Coordinates of C-alpha atoms in Angstrom, one line a residue:
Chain A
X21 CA 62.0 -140.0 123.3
X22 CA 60.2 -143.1 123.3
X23 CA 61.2 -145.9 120.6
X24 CA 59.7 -149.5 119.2
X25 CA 61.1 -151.9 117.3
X26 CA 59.8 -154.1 115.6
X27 CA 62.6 -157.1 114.5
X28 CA 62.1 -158.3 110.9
X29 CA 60.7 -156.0 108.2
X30 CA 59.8 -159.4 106.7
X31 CA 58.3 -162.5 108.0
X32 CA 57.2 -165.7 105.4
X33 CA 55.1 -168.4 107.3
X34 CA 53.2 -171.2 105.9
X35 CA 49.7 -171.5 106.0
X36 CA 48.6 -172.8 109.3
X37 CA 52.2 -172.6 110.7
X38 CA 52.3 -170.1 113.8
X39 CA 52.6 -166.8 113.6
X40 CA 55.3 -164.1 115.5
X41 CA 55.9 -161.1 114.9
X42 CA 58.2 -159.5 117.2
X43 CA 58.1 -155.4 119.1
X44 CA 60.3 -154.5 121.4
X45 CA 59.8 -150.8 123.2
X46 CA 61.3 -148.1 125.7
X47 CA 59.5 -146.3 128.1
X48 CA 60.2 -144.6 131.0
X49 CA 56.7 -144.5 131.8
X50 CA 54.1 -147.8 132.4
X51 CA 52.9 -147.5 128.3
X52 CA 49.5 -148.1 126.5
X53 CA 50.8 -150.6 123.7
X54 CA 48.7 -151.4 120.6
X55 CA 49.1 -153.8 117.5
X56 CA 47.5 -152.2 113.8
X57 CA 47.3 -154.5 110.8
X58 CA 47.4 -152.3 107.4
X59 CA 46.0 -154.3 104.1
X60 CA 47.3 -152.6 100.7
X61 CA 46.1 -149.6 100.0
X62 CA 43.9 -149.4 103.2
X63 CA 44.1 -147.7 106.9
X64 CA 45.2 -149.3 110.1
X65 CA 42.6 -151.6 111.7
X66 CA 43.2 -151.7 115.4
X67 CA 44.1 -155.7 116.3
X68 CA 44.3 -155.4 120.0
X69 CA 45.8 -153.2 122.4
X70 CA 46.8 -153.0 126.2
X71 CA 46.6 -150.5 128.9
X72 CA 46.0 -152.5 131.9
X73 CA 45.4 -155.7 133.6
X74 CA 45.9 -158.8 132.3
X75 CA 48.9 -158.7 130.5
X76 CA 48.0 -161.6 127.8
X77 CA 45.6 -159.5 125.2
X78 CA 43.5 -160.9 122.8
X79 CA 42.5 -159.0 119.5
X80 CA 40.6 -160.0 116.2
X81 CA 41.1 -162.7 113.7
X82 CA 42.7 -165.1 116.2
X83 CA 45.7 -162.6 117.4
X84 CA 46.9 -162.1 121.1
X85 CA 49.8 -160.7 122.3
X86 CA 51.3 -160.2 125.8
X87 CA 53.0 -157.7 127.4
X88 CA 56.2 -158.5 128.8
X89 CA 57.3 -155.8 131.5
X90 CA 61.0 -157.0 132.7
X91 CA 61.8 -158.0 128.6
X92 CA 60.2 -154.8 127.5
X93 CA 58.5 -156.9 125.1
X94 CA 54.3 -156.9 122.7
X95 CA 55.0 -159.7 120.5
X96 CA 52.2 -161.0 118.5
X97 CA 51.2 -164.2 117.9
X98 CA 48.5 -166.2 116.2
X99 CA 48.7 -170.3 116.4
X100 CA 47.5 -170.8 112.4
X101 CA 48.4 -168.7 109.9
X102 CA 45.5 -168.1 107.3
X103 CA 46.4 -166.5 103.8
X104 CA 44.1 -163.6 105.1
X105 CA 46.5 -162.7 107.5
X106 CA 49.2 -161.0 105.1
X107 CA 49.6 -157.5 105.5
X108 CA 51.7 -155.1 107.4
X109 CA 51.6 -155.2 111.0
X110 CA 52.8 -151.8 113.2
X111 CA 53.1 -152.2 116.9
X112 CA 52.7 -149.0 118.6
X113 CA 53.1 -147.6 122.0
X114 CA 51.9 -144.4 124.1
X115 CA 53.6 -143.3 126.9
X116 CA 50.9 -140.4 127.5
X117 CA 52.2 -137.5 125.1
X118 CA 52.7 -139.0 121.8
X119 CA 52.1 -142.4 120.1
X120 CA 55.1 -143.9 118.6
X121 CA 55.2 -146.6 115.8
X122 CA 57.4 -149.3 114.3
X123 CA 58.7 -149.6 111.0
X124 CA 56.5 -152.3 110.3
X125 CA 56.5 -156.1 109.9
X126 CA 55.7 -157.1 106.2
X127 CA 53.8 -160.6 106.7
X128 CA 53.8 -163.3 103.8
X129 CA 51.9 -166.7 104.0
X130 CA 53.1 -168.9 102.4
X131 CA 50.3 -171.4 100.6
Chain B
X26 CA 28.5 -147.3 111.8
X27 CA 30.8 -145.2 113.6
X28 CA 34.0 -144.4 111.5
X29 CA 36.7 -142.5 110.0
X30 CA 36.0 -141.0 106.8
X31 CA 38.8 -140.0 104.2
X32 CA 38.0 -138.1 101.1
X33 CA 39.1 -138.9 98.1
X34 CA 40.5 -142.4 98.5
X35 CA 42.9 -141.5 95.2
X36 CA 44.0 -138.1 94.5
X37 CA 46.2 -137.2 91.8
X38 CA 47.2 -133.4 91.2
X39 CA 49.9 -131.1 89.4
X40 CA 53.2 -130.9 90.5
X41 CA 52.3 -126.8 92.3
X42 CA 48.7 -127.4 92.3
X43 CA 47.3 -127.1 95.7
X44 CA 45.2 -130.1 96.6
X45 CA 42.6 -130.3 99.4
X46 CA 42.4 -134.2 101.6
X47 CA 39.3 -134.7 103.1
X48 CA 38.3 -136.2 106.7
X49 CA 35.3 -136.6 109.0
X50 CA 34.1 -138.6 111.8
X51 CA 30.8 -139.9 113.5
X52 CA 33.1 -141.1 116.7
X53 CA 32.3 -137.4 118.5
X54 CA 36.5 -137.7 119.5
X55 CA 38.1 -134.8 120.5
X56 CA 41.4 -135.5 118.6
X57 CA 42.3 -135.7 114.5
X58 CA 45.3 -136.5 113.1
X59 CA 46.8 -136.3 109.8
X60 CA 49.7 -138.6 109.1
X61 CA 52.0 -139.1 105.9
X62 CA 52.8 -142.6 105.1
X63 CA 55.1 -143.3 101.9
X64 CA 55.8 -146.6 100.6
X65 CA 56.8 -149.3 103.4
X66 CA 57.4 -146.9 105.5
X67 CA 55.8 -146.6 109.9
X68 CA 53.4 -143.6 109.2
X69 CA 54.7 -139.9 110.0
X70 CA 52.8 -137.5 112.0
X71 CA 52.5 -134.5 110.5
X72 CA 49.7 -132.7 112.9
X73 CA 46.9 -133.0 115.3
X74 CA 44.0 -130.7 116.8
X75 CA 42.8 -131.6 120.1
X76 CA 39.3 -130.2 119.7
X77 CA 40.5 -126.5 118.8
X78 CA 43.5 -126.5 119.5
X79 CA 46.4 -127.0 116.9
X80 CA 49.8 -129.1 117.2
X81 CA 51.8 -128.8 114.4
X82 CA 55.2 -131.6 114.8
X83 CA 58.4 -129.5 114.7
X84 CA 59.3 -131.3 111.3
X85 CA 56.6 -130.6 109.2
X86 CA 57.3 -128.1 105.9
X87 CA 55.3 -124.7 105.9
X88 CA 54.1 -126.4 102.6
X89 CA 51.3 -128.2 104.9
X90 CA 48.2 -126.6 106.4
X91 CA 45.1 -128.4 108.3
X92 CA 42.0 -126.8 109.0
X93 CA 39.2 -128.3 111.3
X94 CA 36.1 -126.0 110.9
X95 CA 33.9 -128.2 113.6
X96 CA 34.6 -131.4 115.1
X97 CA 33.6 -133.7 112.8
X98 CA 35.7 -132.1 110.0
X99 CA 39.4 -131.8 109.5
X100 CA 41.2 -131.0 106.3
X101 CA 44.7 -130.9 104.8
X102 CA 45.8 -128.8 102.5
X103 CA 49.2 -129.1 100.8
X104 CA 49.8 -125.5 99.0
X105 CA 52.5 -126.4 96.7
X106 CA 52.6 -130.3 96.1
X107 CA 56.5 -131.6 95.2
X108 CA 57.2 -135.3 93.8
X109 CA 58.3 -135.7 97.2
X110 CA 55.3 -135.3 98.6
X111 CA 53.5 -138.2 97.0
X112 CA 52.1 -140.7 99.6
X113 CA 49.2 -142.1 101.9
X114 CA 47.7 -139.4 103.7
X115 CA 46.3 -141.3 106.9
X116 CA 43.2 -139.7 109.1
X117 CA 42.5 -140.8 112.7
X118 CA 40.7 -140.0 115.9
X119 CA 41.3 -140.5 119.2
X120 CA 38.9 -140.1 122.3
X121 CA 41.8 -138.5 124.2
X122 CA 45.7 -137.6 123.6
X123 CA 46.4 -141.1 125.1
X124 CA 43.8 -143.0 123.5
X125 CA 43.6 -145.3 120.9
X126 CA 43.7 -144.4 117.6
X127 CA 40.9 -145.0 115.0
X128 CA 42.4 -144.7 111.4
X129 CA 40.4 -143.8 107.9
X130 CA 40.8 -146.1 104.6
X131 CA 43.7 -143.2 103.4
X132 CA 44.5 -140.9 100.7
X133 CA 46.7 -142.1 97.8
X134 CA 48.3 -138.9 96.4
X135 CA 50.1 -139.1 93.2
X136 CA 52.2 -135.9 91.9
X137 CA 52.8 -135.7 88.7

């Protein structure tokens, strides 16, 4: 089975500091990798995702992330935090049976 | 707008009562989930029909059903609600198995 983890279950920036948020996977196969952003009491909303190509991504509100094959790595990153931007973030991988998710990054910006 | 459309946002039954979660689509995808999220917490698959076909995960109870009368609609049904079973109920599509996933706003369940 495939895993992701996602380091820190809580990140605090300050408004306009940059953002990171980190996801580390396993796969055995080349995966499909995907960043969601959850607001309370809402669905996921889709930030970015990569299946192929270029391996820097970049998504909505300002978020990119690149896919590191030899560190097995998605992070996210956004150069300004905005106070918009908390939420949960899941990072989330496919390896072409089932779609596996992290435990989630709570994100707090700080005013 | 093409979305994912979840049925009632806030549901609050009996402890026992059977309760009825809503979904449908306008994306024409060929897959539905149903996922249980519970408070800070990655969500849980519980299910998925591609098209007709059902996949139930090895690790959900009996206590949960799903129904998807066309391929628009998809429903879950939870026969006998527990305390336990109070949580998001997450919707989502996918074109195909490997596909992205396109999520719905949720259902808050609350068991009393």
């Amino acid at each position: 089975a495939q895993s992701v983890t996602q380091l820190g279950s809580h990140v605090s920036v300050s408004e306009g500091a940059l953002v990171l948020l980190r996801c580390n996977y396993s796969s055995s196969v080349p995966p499909y990798l995907f960043w969601y952003v959850q607001y309370p009491n809402q669905g996921l909303q889709l930030l970015l995702k990569y299946t192929t190509g270029a391996t820097l991504v970049k998504g909505i509100n300002g978020f990119e992330a690149e896919f590191k094959k030899s560190e097995t790595s998605f992070h996210l990153t956004k150069p300004s935090a905005h106070m918009s931007d908390a939420a949960e973030y899941f990072c989330a991988v496919s390896d072409g049976n089932q779609f596996y998710f992290g435990t989630g990054t709570s994100l707090t910006v700080i005013p | 707008d093409a979305m994912v459309i979840q049925n009632p946002r806030y549901q609050v039954t009996q402890f026992g009562k059977p309760v009825t979660l809503s979904c449908s689509q306008t994306l024409n995808h060929n897959v539905m989930y149903w996922y249980q999220q519970k408070s800070s917490q990655a969500p849980k698959l519980l299910f998925h029909y591609y098209d007709k076909d059902f996949n139930n995960e090895a690790d959900t109870p009996d206590n949960f059903q799903s129904r998807r009368p066309n391929t628009s609609f998809c429903f879950l049904d939870i026969r006998s609600p527990g305390l336990g079973d109070a949580a998001m109920y997450l919707c989502a599509t996918s074109r195909k198995g490997l596909d992205t996933q396109y999520f719905g706003p949720g259902t808050r369940l609350t068991v009393l």
